[in-house]
PDB file of C-alpha atoms in Angstrom:
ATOM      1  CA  UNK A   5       0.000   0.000   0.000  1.00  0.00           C
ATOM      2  CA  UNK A   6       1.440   3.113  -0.954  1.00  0.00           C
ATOM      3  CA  UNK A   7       0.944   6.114   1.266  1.00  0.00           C
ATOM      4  CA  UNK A   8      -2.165   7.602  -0.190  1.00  0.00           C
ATOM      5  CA  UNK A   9      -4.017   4.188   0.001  1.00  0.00           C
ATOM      6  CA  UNK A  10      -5.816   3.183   2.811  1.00  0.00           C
ATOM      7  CA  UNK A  11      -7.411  -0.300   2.449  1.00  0.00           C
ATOM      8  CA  UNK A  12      -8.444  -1.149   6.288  1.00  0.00           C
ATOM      9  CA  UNK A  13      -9.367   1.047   9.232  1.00  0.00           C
ATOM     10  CA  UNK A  14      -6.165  -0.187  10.849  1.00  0.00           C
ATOM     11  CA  UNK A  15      -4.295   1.008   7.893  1.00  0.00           C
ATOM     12  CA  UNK A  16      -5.544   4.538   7.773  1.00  0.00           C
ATOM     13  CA  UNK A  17      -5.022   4.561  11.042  1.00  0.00           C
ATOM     14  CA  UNK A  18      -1.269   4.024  10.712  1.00  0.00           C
ATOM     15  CA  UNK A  19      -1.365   6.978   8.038  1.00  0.00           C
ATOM     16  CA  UNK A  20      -3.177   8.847  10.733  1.00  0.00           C
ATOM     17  CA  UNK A  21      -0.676   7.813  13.404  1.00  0.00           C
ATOM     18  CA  UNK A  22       2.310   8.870  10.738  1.00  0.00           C
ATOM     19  CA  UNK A  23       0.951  12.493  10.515  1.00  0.00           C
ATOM     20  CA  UNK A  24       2.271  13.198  13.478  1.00  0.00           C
ATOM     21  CA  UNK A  25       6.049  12.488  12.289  1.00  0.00           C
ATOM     22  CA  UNK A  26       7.436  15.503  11.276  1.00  0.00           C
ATOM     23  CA  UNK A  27      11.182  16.329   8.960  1.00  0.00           C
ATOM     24  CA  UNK A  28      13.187  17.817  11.672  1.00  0.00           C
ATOM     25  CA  UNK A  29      14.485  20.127   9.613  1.00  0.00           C
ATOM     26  CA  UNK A  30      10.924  21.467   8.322  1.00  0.00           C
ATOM     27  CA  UNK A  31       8.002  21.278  11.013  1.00  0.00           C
ATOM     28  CA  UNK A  32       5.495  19.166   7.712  1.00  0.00           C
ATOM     29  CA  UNK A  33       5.035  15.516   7.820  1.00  0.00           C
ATOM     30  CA  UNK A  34       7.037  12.740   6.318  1.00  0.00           C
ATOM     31  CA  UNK A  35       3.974  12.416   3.960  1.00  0.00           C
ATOM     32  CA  UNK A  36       3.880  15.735   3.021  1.00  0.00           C
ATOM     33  CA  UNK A  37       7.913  15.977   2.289  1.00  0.00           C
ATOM     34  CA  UNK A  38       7.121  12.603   0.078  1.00  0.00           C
ATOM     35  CA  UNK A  39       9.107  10.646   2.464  1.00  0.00           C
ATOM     36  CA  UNK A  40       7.023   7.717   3.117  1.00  0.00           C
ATOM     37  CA  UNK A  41       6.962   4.700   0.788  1.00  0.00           C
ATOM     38  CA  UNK A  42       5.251   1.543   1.302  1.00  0.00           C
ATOM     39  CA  UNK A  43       2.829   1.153   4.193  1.00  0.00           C
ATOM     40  CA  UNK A  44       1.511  -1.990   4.986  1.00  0.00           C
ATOM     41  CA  UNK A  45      -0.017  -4.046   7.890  1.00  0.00           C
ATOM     42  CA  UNK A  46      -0.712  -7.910   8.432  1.00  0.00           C
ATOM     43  CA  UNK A  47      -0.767  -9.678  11.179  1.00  0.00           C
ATOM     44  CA  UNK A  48       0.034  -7.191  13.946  1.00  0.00           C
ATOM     45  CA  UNK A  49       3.119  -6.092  12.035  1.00  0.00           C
ATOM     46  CA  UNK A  50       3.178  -2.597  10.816  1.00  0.00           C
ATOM     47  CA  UNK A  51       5.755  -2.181   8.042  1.00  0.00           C
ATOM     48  CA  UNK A  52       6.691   1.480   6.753  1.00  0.00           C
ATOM     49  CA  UNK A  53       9.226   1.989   4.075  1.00  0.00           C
ATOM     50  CA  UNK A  54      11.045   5.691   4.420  1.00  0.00           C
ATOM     51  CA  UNK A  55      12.195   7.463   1.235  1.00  0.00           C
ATOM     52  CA  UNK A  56      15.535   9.571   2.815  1.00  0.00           C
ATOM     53  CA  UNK A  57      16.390  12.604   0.389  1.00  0.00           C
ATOM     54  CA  UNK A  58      20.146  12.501   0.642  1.00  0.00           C
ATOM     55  CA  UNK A  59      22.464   9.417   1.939  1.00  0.00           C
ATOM     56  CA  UNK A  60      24.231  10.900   5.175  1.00  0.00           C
ATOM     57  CA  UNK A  61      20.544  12.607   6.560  1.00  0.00           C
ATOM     58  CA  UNK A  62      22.073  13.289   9.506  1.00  0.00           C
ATOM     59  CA  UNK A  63      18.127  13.050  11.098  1.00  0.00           C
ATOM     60  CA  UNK A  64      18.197   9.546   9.914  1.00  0.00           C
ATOM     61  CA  UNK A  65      18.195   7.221  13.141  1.00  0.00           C
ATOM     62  CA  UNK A  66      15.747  10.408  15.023  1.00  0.00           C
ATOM     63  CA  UNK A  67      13.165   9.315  11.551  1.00  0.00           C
ATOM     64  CA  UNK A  68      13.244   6.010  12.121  1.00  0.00           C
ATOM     65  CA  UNK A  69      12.586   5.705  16.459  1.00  0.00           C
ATOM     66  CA  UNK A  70       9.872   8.629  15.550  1.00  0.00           C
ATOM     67  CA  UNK A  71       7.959   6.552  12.672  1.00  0.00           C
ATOM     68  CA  UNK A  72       8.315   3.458  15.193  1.00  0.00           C
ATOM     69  CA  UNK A  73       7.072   5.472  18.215  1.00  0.00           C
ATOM     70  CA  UNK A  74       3.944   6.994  16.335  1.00  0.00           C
ATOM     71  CA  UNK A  75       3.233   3.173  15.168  1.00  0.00           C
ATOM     72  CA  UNK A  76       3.249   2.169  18.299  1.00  0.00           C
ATOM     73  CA  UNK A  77       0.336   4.069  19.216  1.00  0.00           C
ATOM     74  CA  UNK A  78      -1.810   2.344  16.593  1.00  0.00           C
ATOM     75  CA  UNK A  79      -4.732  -0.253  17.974  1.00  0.00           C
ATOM     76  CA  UNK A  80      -3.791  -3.776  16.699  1.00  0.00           C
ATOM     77  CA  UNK A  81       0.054  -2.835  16.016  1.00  0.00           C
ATOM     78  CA  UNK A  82       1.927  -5.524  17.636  1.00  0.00           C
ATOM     79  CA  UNK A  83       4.908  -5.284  16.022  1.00  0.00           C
ATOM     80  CA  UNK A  84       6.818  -2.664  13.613  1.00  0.00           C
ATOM     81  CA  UNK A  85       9.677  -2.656  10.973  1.00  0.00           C
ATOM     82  CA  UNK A  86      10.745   0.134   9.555  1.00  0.00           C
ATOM     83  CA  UNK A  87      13.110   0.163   6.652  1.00  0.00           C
ATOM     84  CA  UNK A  88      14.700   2.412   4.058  1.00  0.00           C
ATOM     85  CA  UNK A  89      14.089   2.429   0.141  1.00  0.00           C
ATOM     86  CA  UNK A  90      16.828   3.630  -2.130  1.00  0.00           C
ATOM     87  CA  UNK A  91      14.974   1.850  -4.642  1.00  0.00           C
ATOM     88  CA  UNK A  92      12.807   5.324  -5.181  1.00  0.00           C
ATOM     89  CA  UNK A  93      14.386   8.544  -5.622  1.00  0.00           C
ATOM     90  CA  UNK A  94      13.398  11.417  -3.337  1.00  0.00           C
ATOM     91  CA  UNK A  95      12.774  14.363  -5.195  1.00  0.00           C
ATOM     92  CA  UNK A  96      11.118  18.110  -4.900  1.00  0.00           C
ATOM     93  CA  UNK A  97       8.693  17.241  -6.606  1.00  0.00           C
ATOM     94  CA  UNK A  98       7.447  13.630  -4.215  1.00  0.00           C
ATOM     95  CA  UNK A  99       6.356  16.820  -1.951  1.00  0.00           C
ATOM     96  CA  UNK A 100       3.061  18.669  -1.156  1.00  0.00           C
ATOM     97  CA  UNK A 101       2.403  21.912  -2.142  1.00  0.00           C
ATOM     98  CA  UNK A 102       2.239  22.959   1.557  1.00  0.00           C
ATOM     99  CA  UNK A 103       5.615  21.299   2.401  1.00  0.00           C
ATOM    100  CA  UNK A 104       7.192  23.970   0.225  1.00  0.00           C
ATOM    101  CA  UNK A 105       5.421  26.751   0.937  1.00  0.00           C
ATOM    102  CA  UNK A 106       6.604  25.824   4.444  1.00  0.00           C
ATOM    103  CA  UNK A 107      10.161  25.613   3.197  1.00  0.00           C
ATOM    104  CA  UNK A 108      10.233  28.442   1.357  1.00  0.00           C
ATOM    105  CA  UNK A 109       8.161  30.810   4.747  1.00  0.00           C
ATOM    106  CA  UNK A 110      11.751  29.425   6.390  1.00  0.00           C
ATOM    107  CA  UNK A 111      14.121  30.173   4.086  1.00  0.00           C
ATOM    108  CA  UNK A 112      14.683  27.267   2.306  1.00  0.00           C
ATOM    109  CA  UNK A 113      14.642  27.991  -1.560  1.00  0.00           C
ATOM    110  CA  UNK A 114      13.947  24.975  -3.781  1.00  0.00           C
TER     111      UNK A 114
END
């Protein structure tokens, strides 16, 4: 399931839960930076795949124990594994409109 699909309640409610995990270097969501790959859940086990922009994010253990925490807090998430893709590219353009407004309000030019 990609991050825009929600085919069970407890699904949506993991892309509910992941909301609440934020770039540390941007106050927007994972989702909305385009940082979130494959969600799925079966059997208890939440699995969320993270799309990193650059290779030495130096954020990158903080991303992972915050997406883990914020599963934990799902109903019916017994278990979680969190991984990394390099197999998509992160890109400007993977991100919402409001992620770069947000950038650009803190400086960031893109």
């Amino acid at each position: 399931m990609s991050a825009t699909d929600h085919s069970s309640a407890t699904e949506q409610a993991i892309v509910d839960a992941l909301e609440s995990v934020e770039d540390p270097h941007v106050p927007v969501s994972l989702r909305e930076m385009g940082m979130l790959g494959d969600v799925e859940f079966e059997d208890g086990l939440a699995s969320v795949d993270i799309v990193f922009p650059c290779l030495g994010c130096p954020a990158y253990q903080m991303i992972i124990e915050d997406v883990e925490n914020a599963l934990e807090t799902v109903d019916g998430v017994s278990d979680t594994d969190v991984g990394v893709t390099w197999a998509e590219s992160w890109s400007k353009d993977r991100m919402t409109k409001n992620a770069r407004e947000r950038m650009q309000d803190i400086g960031i030019q893109l």
